[in-house]
Short mmCIF file of C-alpha atoms in Angstrom, two decimals:
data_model
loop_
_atom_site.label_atom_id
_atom_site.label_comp_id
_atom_site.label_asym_id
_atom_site.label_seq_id
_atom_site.Cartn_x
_atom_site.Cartn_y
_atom_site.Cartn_z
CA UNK Z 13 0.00 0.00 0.00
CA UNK Z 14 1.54 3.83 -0.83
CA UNK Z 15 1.89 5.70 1.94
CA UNK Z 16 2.38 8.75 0.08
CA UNK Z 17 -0.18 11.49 0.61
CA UNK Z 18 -2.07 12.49 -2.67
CA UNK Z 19 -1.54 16.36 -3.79
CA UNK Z 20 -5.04 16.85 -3.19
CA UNK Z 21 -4.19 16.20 0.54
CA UNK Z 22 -0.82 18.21 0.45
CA UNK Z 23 -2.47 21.32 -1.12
CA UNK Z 24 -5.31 20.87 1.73
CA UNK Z 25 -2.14 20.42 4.24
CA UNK Z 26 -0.57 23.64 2.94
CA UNK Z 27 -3.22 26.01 2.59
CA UNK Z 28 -4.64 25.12 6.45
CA UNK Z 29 -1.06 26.21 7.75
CA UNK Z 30 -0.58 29.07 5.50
CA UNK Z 31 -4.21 30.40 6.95
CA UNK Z 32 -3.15 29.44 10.20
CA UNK Z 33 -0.30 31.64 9.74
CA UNK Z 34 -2.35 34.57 8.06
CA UNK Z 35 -4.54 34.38 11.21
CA UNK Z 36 -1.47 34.59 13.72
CA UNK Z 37 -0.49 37.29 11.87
CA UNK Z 38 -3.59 39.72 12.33
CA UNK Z 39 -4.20 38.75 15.68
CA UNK Z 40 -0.40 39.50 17.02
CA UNK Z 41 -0.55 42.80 14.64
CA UNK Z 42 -3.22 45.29 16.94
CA UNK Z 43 -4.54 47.83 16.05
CA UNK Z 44 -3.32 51.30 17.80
CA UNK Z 45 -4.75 52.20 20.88
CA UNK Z 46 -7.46 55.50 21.36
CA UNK Z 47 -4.44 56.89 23.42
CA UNK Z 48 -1.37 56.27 21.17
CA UNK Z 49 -3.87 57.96 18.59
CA UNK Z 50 -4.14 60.84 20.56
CA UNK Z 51 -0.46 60.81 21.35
CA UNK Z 52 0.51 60.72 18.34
CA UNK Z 53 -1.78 64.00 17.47
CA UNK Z 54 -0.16 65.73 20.43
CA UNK Z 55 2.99 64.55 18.98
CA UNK Z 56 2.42 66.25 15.38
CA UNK Z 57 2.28 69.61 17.64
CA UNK Z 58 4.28 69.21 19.49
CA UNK Z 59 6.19 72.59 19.33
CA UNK Z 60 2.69 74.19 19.51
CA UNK Z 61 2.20 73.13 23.46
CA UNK Z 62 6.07 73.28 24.78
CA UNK Z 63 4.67 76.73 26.91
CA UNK Z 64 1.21 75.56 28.30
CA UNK Z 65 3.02 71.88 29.22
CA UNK Z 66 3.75 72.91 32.73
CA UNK Z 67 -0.36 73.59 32.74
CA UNK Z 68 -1.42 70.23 31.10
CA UNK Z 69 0.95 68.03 32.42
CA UNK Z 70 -1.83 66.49 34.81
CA UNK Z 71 -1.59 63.01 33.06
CA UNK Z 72 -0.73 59.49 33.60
CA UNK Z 73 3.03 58.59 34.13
CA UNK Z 74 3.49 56.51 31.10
CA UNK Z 75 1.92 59.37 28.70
CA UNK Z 76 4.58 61.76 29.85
CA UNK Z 77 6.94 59.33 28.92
CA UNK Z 78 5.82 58.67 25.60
CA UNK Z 79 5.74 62.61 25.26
CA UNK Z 80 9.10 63.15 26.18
CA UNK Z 81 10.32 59.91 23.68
CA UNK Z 82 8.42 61.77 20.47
CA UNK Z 83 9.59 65.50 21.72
CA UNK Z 84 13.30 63.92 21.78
CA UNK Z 85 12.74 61.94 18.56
CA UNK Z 86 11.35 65.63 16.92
CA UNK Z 87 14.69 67.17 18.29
CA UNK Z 88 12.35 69.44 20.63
CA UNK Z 89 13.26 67.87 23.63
CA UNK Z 90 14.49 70.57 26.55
CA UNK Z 91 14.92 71.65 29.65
CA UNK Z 92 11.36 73.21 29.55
CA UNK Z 93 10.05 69.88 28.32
CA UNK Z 94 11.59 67.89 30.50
CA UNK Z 95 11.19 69.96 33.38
CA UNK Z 96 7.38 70.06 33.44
CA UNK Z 97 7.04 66.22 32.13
CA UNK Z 98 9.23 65.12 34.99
CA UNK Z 99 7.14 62.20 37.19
CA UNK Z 100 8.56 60.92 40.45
CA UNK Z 101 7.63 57.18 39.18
CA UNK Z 102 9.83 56.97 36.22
CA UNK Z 103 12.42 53.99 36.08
CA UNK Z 104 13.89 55.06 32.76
CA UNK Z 105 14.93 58.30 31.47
CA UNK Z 106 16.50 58.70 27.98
CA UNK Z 107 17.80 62.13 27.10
CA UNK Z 108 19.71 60.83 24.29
CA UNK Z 109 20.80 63.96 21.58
CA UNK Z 110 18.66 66.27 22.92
CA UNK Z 111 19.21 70.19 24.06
CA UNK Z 112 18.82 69.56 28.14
CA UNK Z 113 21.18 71.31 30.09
CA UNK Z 114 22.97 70.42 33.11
CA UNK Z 115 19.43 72.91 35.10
CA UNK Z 116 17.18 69.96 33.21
CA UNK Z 117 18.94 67.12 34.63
CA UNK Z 118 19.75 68.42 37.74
CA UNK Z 119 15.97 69.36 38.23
CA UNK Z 120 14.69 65.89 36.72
CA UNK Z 121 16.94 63.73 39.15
CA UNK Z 122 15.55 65.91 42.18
CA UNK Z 123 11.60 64.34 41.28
CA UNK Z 124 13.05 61.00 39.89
CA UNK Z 125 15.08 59.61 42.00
CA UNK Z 126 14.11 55.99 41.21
CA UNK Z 127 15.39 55.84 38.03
CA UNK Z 128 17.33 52.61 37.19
CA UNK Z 129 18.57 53.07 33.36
CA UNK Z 130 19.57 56.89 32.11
CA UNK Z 131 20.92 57.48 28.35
CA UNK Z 132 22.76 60.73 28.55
CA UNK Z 133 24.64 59.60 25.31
CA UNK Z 134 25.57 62.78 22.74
CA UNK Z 135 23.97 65.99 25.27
CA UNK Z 136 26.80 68.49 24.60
CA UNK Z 137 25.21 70.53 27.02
CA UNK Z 138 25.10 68.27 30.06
CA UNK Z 139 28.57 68.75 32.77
CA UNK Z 140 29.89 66.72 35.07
CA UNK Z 141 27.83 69.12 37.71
CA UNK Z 142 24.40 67.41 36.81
CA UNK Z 143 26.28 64.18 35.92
CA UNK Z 144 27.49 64.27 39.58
CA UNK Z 145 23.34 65.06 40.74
CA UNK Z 146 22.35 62.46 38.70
CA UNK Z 147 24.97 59.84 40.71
CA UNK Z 148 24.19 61.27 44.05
CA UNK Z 149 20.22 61.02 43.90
CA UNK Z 150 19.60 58.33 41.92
CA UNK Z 151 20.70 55.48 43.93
CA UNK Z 152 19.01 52.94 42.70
CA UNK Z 153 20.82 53.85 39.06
CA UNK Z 154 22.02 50.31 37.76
CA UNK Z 155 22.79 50.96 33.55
CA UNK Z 156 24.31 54.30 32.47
CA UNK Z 157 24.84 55.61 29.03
CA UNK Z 158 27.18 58.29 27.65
CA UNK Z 159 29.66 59.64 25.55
CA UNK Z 160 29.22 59.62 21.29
CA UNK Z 161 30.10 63.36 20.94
CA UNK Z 162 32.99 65.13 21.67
CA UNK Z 163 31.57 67.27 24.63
CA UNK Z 164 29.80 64.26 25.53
CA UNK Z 165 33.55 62.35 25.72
CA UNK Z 166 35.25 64.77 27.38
CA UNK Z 167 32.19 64.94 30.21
CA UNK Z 168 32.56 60.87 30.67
CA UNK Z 169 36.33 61.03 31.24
CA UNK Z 170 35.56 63.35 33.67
CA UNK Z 171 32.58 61.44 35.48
CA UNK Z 172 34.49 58.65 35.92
CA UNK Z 173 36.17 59.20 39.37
CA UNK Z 174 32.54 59.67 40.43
CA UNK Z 175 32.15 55.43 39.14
CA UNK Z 176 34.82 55.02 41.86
CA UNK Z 177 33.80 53.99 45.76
CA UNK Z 178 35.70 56.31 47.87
CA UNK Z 179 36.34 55.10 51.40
CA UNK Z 180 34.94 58.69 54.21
CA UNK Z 181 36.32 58.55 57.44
CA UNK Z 182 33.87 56.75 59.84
CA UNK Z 183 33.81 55.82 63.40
CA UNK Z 184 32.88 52.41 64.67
CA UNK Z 185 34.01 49.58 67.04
CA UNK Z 186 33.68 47.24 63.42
CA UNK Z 187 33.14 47.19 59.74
CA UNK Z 188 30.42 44.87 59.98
CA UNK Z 189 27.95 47.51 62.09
CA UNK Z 190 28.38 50.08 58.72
CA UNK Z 191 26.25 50.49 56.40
CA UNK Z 192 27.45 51.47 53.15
CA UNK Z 193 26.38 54.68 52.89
CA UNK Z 194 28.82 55.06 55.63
CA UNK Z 195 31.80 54.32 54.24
CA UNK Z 196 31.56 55.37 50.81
CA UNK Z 197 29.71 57.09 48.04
CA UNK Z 198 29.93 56.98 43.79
CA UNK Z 199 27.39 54.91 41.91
CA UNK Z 200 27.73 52.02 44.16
CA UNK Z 201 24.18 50.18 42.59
CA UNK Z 202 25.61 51.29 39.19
CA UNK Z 203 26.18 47.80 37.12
CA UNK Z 204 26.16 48.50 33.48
CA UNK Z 205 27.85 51.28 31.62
CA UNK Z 206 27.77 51.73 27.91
CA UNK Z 207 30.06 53.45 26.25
CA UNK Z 208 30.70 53.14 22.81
CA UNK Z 209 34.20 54.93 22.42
CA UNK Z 210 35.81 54.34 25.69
CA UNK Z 211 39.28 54.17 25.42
CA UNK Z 212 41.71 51.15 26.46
CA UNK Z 213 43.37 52.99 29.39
CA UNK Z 214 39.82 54.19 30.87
CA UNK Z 215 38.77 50.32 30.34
CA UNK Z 216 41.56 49.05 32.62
CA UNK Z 217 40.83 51.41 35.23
CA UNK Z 218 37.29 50.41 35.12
CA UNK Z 219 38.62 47.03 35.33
CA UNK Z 220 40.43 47.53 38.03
CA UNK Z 221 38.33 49.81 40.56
CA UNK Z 222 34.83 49.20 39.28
CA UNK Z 223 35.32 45.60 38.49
CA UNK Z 224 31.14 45.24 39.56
CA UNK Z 225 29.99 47.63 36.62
CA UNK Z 226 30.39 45.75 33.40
CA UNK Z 227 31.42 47.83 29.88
CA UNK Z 228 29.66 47.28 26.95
CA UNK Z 229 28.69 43.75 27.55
CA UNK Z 230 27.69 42.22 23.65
CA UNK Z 231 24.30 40.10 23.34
CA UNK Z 232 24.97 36.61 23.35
CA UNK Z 233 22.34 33.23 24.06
CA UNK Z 234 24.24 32.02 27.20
CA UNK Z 235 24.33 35.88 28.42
CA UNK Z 236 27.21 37.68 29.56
CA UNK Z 237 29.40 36.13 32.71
CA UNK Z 238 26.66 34.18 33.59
CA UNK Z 239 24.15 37.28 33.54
CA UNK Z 240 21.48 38.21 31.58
CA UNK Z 241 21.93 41.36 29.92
CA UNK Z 242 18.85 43.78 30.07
CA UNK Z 243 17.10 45.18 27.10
CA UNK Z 244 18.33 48.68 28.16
CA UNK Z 245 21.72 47.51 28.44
CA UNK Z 246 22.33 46.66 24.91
CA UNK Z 247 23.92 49.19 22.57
CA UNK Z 248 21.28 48.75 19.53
CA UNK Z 249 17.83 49.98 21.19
CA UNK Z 250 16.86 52.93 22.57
CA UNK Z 251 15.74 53.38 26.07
CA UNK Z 252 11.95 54.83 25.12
CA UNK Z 253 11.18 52.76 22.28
CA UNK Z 254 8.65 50.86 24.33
CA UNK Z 255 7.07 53.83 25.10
CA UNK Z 256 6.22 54.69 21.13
CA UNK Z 257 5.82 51.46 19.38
CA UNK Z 258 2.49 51.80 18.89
CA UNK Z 259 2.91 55.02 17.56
CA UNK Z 260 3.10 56.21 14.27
CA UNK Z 261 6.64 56.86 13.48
CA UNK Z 262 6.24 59.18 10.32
CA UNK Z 263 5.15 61.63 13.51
CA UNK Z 264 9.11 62.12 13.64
CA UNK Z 265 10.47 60.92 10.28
CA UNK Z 266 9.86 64.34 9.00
CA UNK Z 267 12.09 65.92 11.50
CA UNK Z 268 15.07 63.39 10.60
CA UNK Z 269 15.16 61.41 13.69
CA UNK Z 270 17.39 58.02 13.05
CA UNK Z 271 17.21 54.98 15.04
CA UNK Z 272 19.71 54.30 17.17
CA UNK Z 273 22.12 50.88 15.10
CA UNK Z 274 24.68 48.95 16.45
CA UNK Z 275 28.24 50.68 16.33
CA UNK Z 276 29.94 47.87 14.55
CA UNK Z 277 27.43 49.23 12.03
CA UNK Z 278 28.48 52.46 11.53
CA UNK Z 279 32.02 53.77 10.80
CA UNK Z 280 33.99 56.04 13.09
CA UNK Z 281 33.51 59.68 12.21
CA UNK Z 282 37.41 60.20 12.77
CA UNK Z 283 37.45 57.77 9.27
CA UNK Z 284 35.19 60.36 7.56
CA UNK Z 285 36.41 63.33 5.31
CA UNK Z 286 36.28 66.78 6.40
CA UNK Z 287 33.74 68.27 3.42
CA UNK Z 288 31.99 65.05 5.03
CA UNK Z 289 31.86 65.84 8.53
CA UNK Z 290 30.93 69.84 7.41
CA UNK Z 291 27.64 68.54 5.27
CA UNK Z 292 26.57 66.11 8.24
CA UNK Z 293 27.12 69.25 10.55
CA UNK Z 294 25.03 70.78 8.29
CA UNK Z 295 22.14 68.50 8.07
CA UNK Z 296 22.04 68.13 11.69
CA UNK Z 297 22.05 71.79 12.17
CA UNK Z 298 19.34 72.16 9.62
CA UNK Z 299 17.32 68.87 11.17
CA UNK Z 300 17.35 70.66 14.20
CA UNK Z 301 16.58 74.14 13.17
CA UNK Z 302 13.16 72.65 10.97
CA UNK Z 303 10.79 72.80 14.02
CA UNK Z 304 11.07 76.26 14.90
CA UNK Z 305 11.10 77.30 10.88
CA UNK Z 306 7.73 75.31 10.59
CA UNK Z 307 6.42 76.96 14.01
CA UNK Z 308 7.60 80.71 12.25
CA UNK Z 309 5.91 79.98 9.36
CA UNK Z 310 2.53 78.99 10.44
CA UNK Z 311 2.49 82.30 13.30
CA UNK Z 312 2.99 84.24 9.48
CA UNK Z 313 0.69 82.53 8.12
CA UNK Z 314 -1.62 83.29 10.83
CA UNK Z 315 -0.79 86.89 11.16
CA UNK Z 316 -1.15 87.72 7.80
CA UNK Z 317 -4.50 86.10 7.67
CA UNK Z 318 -5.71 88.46 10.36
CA UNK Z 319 -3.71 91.27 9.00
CA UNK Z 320 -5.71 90.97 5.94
CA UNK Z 321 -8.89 90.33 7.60
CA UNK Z 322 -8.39 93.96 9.36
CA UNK Z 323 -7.40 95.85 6.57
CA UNK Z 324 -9.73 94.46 3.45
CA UNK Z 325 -13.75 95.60 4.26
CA UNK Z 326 -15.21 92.84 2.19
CA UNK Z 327 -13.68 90.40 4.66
CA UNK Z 328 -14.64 91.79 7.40
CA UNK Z 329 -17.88 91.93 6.43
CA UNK Z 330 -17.80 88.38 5.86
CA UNK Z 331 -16.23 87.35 9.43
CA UNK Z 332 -19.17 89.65 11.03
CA UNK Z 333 -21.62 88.13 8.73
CA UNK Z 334 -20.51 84.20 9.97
CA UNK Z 335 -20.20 86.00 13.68
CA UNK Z 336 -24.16 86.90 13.15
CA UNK Z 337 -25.32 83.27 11.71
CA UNK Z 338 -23.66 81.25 14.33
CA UNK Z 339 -25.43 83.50 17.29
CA UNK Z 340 -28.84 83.28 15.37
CA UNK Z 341 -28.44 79.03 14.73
CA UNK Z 342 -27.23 79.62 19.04
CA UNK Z 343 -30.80 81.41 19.96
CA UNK Z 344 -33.02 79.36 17.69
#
């Protein structure tokens, strides 16, 4: 007897696990949410809101979150912003290439101070002053990113003797009755640091008097040492992209926001020419400059409308005229 299935039976076989799979498909791929619709409105105008924020920031935790992620994807993100989004229950704060200062941060880590994973990656404007804030408050801080700009490089190699436990001078009949908030300070929860261009000689001392905080640990099955990296330790995802994945992302593709790839992925800048480095300055400058040219135009646009609805009689006749019809259609 052939044991051989007939095509008839095969096609049958096929087709049920190809509609299987169609069906997997729509159910794992939702539909957006009423609020990550809305978000993503709020998003669009962003720029339109940054002054009444501090009046309408009366919202759920996660929403200011997802705010801040889309303001820092639209290169709006600020100390205003930030300021006046700021909620004591975040866990995560990515600041990422954005224009917050070390008076953002240093506010921020004042109302957060349960934050456990902070991207200050490519801030020119941040110092070791808020750096140092940011250490002291958060003490539950256990991954820390930084560097990827010059000013950014310079403000890591001079962070890093904050990394370092420093023994204070303490009285007690034995060690085992301190605590160690007693006998030292520096990010003593801190356990993952990522940063992309840290050189050899800042590596060994790392190595040497931070041996708990692990450097750029790469994704691997078995983990790393034993340990299981966390998402927001790994150097190819951003810190807030849970908060926006169900948002639209053309919300910030006009604005020129690029997602954040692995380095081994991108070549060094130092490799690049200079006309090269001059047109990315450029486009970056530009990138971040479009916001505020859009917000310009449109208060023209609106100024001249009203301009021209003062000065021309036939259209002010008009606007009275609609004035008149919408308070008769009121009193009928």
């Amino acid at each position: 007897m052939d044991k051989t299935k007939s095509p008839e039976v095969v096609a049958g076989v096929i087709h049920s696990a190809f509609f299987q799979a169609s069906v997997l498909a729509i159910m794992k791929k939702k539909p957006p949410s009423l609020v990550s619709l809305c978000l993503g409105v709020i998003g669009r105008h962003f720029e339109d809101i940054i002054e009444d924020l501090a009046e309408i920031a009366a919202i759920p935790s996660t929403m200011k979150m997802a705010l801040v992620a889309i303001a820092r994807r639209r290169r709006l993100l600020n100390d205003d912003v930030i300021v006046a989004l700021a909620d004591s229950s975040w866990k995560i704060l990515d600041l990422s290439g954005s224009e917050v200062s070390d008076f953002g941060l240093s506010q921020v880590v004042k109302t957060c101070k349960h934050l456990q994973a902070v991207d200050i990656s490519r801030c020119s404007k941040l110092t070791s002053v808020s750096v140092s804030e940011l250490l002291q408050n958060c003490r539950s801080l256990e991954i820390l990113r930084w560097g990827g700009c010059p000013r950014s490089e310079n403000t890591a190699r001079r962070c890093l003797r904050f990394l370092k436990p420093i023994l204070e001078h303490v009285e007690g009949d034995s060690w085992e009755e301190l605590d160690i908030l007693e006998i030292a300070h520096g990010a003593t929860s801190l356990r993952w640091l990522l940063w992309p261009k840290v050189e050899k000689d800042q590596l060994e001392i790392l190595s040497e008097e931070c041996p708990r905080v692990i450097v750029n640990p790469k994704p691997s099955p078995l983990g790393y040492r034993g340990l299981d990296i966390p998402r927001e330790a790994r150097l190819d995802v951003s810190l807030d992209d849970p908060m926006v994945e169900d948002i639209d992302p053309k919300i910030w593709a006009v604005s020129g926001f690029v997602p954040r790839t692995s380095p081994s992925s991108v070549s060094s800048s130092e490799d690049l020419p200079i006309a090269e480095k001059f047109r990315l300055a450029f486009l970056e400058r530009d990138t971040r400059l479009a916001p505020k040219r859009a917000k310009n135009a449109r208060q023209h646009q609106r100024r001249a409308e009203k301009e021209w609805v003062t000065m021309n009689s036939r259209a002010k006749a008009l606007a009275l005229a609609s004035l008149a019809s919408k308070s008769l259609n009121i009193r009928n």
